PDB file of C-alpha atoms in Angstrom:
ATOM      1  CA  MET A 439     -56.644 183.935 115.682  1.00 95.00           C
ATOM      2  CA  ARG A 440     -57.915 180.347 116.160  1.00 96.00           C
ATOM      3  CA  LYS A 441     -56.976 180.452 119.839  1.00 98.00           C
ATOM      4  CA  LEU A 442     -58.774 183.728 120.362  1.00 98.00           C
ATOM      5  CA  LEU A 443     -61.982 182.414 118.750  1.00 98.00           C
ATOM      6  CA  ILE A 444     -61.851 179.307 120.891  1.00 98.00           C
ATOM      7  CA  LEU A 445     -61.312 181.450 123.928  1.00 98.00           C
ATOM      8  CA  LEU A 446     -64.417 183.500 123.088  1.00 98.00           C
ATOM      9  CA  ILE A 447     -66.419 180.377 122.544  1.00 98.00           C
ATOM     10  CA  ARG A 448     -65.282 178.903 125.830  1.00 98.00           C
ATOM     11  CA  PHE A 449     -66.281 182.177 127.642  1.00 98.00           C
ATOM     12  CA  TYR A 450     -69.674 181.812 125.993  1.00 96.00           C
ATOM     13  CA  GLN A 451     -70.003 178.167 127.090  1.00 94.00           C
ATOM     14  CA  ARG A 452     -68.991 178.840 130.698  1.00 96.00           C
ATOM     15  CA  PHE A 453     -70.728 182.147 131.502  1.00 96.00           C
ATOM     16  CA  LEU A 454     -73.513 182.905 128.913  1.00 94.00           C
ATOM     17  CA  SER A 455     -74.869 179.536 127.820  1.00 91.00           C
ATOM     18  CA  PRO A 456     -75.914 178.477 131.324  1.00 92.00           C
ATOM     19  CA  LEU A 457     -78.137 181.602 131.573  1.00 91.00           C
ATOM     20  CA  LYS A 458     -80.314 180.374 128.644  1.00 87.00           C
ATOM     21  CA  PRO A 459     -83.550 178.540 129.575  1.00 87.00           C
ATOM     22  CA  PRO A 460     -83.650 174.797 128.647  1.00 81.00           C
ATOM     23  CA  ALA A 461     -86.007 175.502 125.693  1.00 75.00           C
ATOM     24  CA  TYR A 462     -83.307 177.573 124.036  1.00 78.00           C
ATOM     25  CA  ARG A 463     -80.398 175.142 124.375  1.00 77.00           C
ATOM     26  CA  CYS A 464     -78.801 173.559 121.334  1.00 78.00           C
ATOM     27  CA  ARG A 465     -80.793 170.854 119.551  1.00 83.00           C
ATOM     28  CA  TYR A 466     -77.720 169.150 118.218  1.00 89.00           C
ATOM     29  CA  TYR A 467     -75.026 166.935 119.691  1.00 92.00           C
ATOM     30  CA  PRO A 468     -72.350 168.000 120.095  1.00 93.00           C
ATOM     31  CA  SER A 469     -73.557 171.492 121.016  1.00 92.00           C
ATOM     32  CA  CYS A 470     -73.159 174.134 118.315  1.00 92.00           C
ATOM     33  CA  SER A 471     -70.360 175.818 120.319  1.00 95.00           C
ATOM     34  CA  GLN A 472     -68.454 172.556 120.832  1.00 96.00           C
ATOM     35  CA  TYR A 473     -68.972 171.695 117.087  1.00 96.00           C
ATOM     36  CA  THR A 474     -67.421 175.012 116.146  1.00 97.00           C
ATOM     37  CA  ILE A 475     -64.409 174.479 118.422  1.00 98.00           C
ATOM     38  CA  GLU A 476     -63.843 171.062 116.930  1.00 98.00           C
ATOM     39  CA  ALA A 477     -64.284 172.495 113.340  1.00 98.00           C
ATOM     40  CA  LEU A 478     -61.760 175.252 114.125  1.00 98.00           C
ATOM     41  CA  ASN A 479     -59.198 172.697 115.426  1.00 98.00           C
ATOM     42  CA  ARG A 480     -59.761 170.352 112.445  1.00 98.00           C
ATOM     43  CA  PHE A 481     -60.054 172.824 109.477  1.00 97.00           C
ATOM     44  CA  GLY A 482     -58.589 176.135 110.690  1.00 97.00           C
ATOM     45  CA  VAL A 483     -60.106 179.575 111.152  1.00 98.00           C
ATOM     46  CA  ALA A 484     -61.775 180.118 107.689  1.00 97.00           C
ATOM     47  CA  ARG A 485     -63.303 176.730 107.106  1.00 96.00           C
ATOM     48  CA  GLY A 486     -64.028 176.094 110.757  1.00 97.00           C
ATOM     49  CA  THR A 487     -65.841 179.360 111.047  1.00 97.00           C
ATOM     50  CA  ILE A 488     -67.911 178.517 107.948  1.00 96.00           C
ATOM     51  CA  LEU A 489     -68.891 175.146 109.341  1.00 96.00           C
ATOM     52  CA  GLY A 490     -69.823 176.718 112.688  1.00 95.00           C
ATOM     53  CA  ILE A 491     -71.941 179.391 111.052  1.00 95.00           C
ATOM     54  CA  ALA A 492     -73.701 176.811 108.873  1.00 92.00           C
ATOM     55  CA  ARG A 493     -74.441 174.780 112.023  1.00 91.00           C
ATOM     56  CA  LEU A 494     -75.859 177.826 113.818  1.00 90.00           C
ATOM     57  CA  LEU A 495     -78.026 178.702 110.817  1.00 89.00           C
ATOM     58  CA  SER A 496     -79.499 175.147 110.861  1.00 86.00           C
ATOM     59  CA  CYS A 497     -80.582 175.503 114.483  1.00 82.00           C
ATOM     60  CA  HIS A 498     -84.066 176.965 114.652  1.00 79.00           C
ATOM     61  CA  PRO A 499     -87.412 176.125 116.386  1.00 77.00           C
ATOM     62  CA  TRP A 500     -88.474 173.843 113.543  1.00 80.00           C
ATOM     63  CA  SER A 501     -85.270 171.889 113.539  1.00 80.00           C
ATOM     64  CA  GLN A 502     -85.479 168.292 114.898  1.00 81.00           C
ATOM     65  CA  GLY A 503     -81.879 168.356 115.930  1.00 80.00           C
ATOM     66  CA  ALA A 504     -79.420 165.568 115.211  1.00 83.00           C
ATOM     67  CA  VAL A 505     -76.264 163.846 116.151  1.00 91.00           C
ATOM     68  CA  ASP A 506     -73.899 165.711 113.818  1.00 89.00           C
ATOM     69  CA  GLN A 507     -70.218 165.300 114.194  1.00 93.00           C
ATOM     70  CA  VAL A 508     -67.624 167.488 112.511  1.00 94.00           C
ATOM     71  CA  PRO A 509     -66.746 165.792 109.153  1.00 94.00           C
ATOM     72  CA  ASP A 510     -63.365 164.065 108.863  1.00 94.00           C
ATOM     73  CA  ALA A 511     -62.665 165.816 105.577  1.00 94.00           C
ATOM     74  CA  TRP A 512     -63.786 169.236 104.198  1.00 93.00           C
ATOM     75  CA  PRO A 513     -67.294 168.524 102.794  1.00 91.00           C
ATOM     76  CA  GLY A 514     -67.040 171.107  99.997  1.00 89.00           C
ATOM     77  CA  TRP A 515     -69.331 174.118  99.643  1.00 86.00           C
ATOM     78  CA  LYS A 516     -72.459 171.963  98.823  1.00 83.00           C
ATOM     79  CA  GLY A 517     -71.798 169.716 101.816  1.00 85.00           C
ATOM     80  CA  VAL A 518     -71.518 172.631 104.277  1.00 86.00           C
ATOM     81  CA  PHE A 519     -75.208 173.552 103.912  1.00 77.00           C
ATOM     82  CA  ARG A 520     -76.480 169.971 103.587  1.00 71.00           C
ATOM     83  CA  HIS A 521     -79.873 169.069 105.021  1.00 55.00           C
ATOM     84  CA  LYS A 522     -79.625 167.953 108.660  1.00 54.00           C
ATOM     85  CA  ARG A 523     -81.470 164.752 109.562  1.00 47.00           C
ATOM     86  CA  GLY A 524     -83.210 164.033 112.831  1.00 46.00           C
ATOM     87  CA  PHE A 525     -82.067 161.623 115.536  1.00 42.00           C
TER      88      PHE A 525
END
């Protein structure tokens, strides 16, 4: 299942993401899709998907963006939806 999700994300990165105008590209580093791949590899399907969804939900026009690496350890439920800080 993890490999299938990563394959779908890679398809998005390669074929769909380049079609987006620059104003709609990810405000975070690493990109939301790369972050999700790293989270899936580090925490497995369930927790990796939760971290990826939380990251996507934090990306909106009023977000300043941030350098936000995948945590080394599972942050717990409160840590998943923590406030993102700017650069």
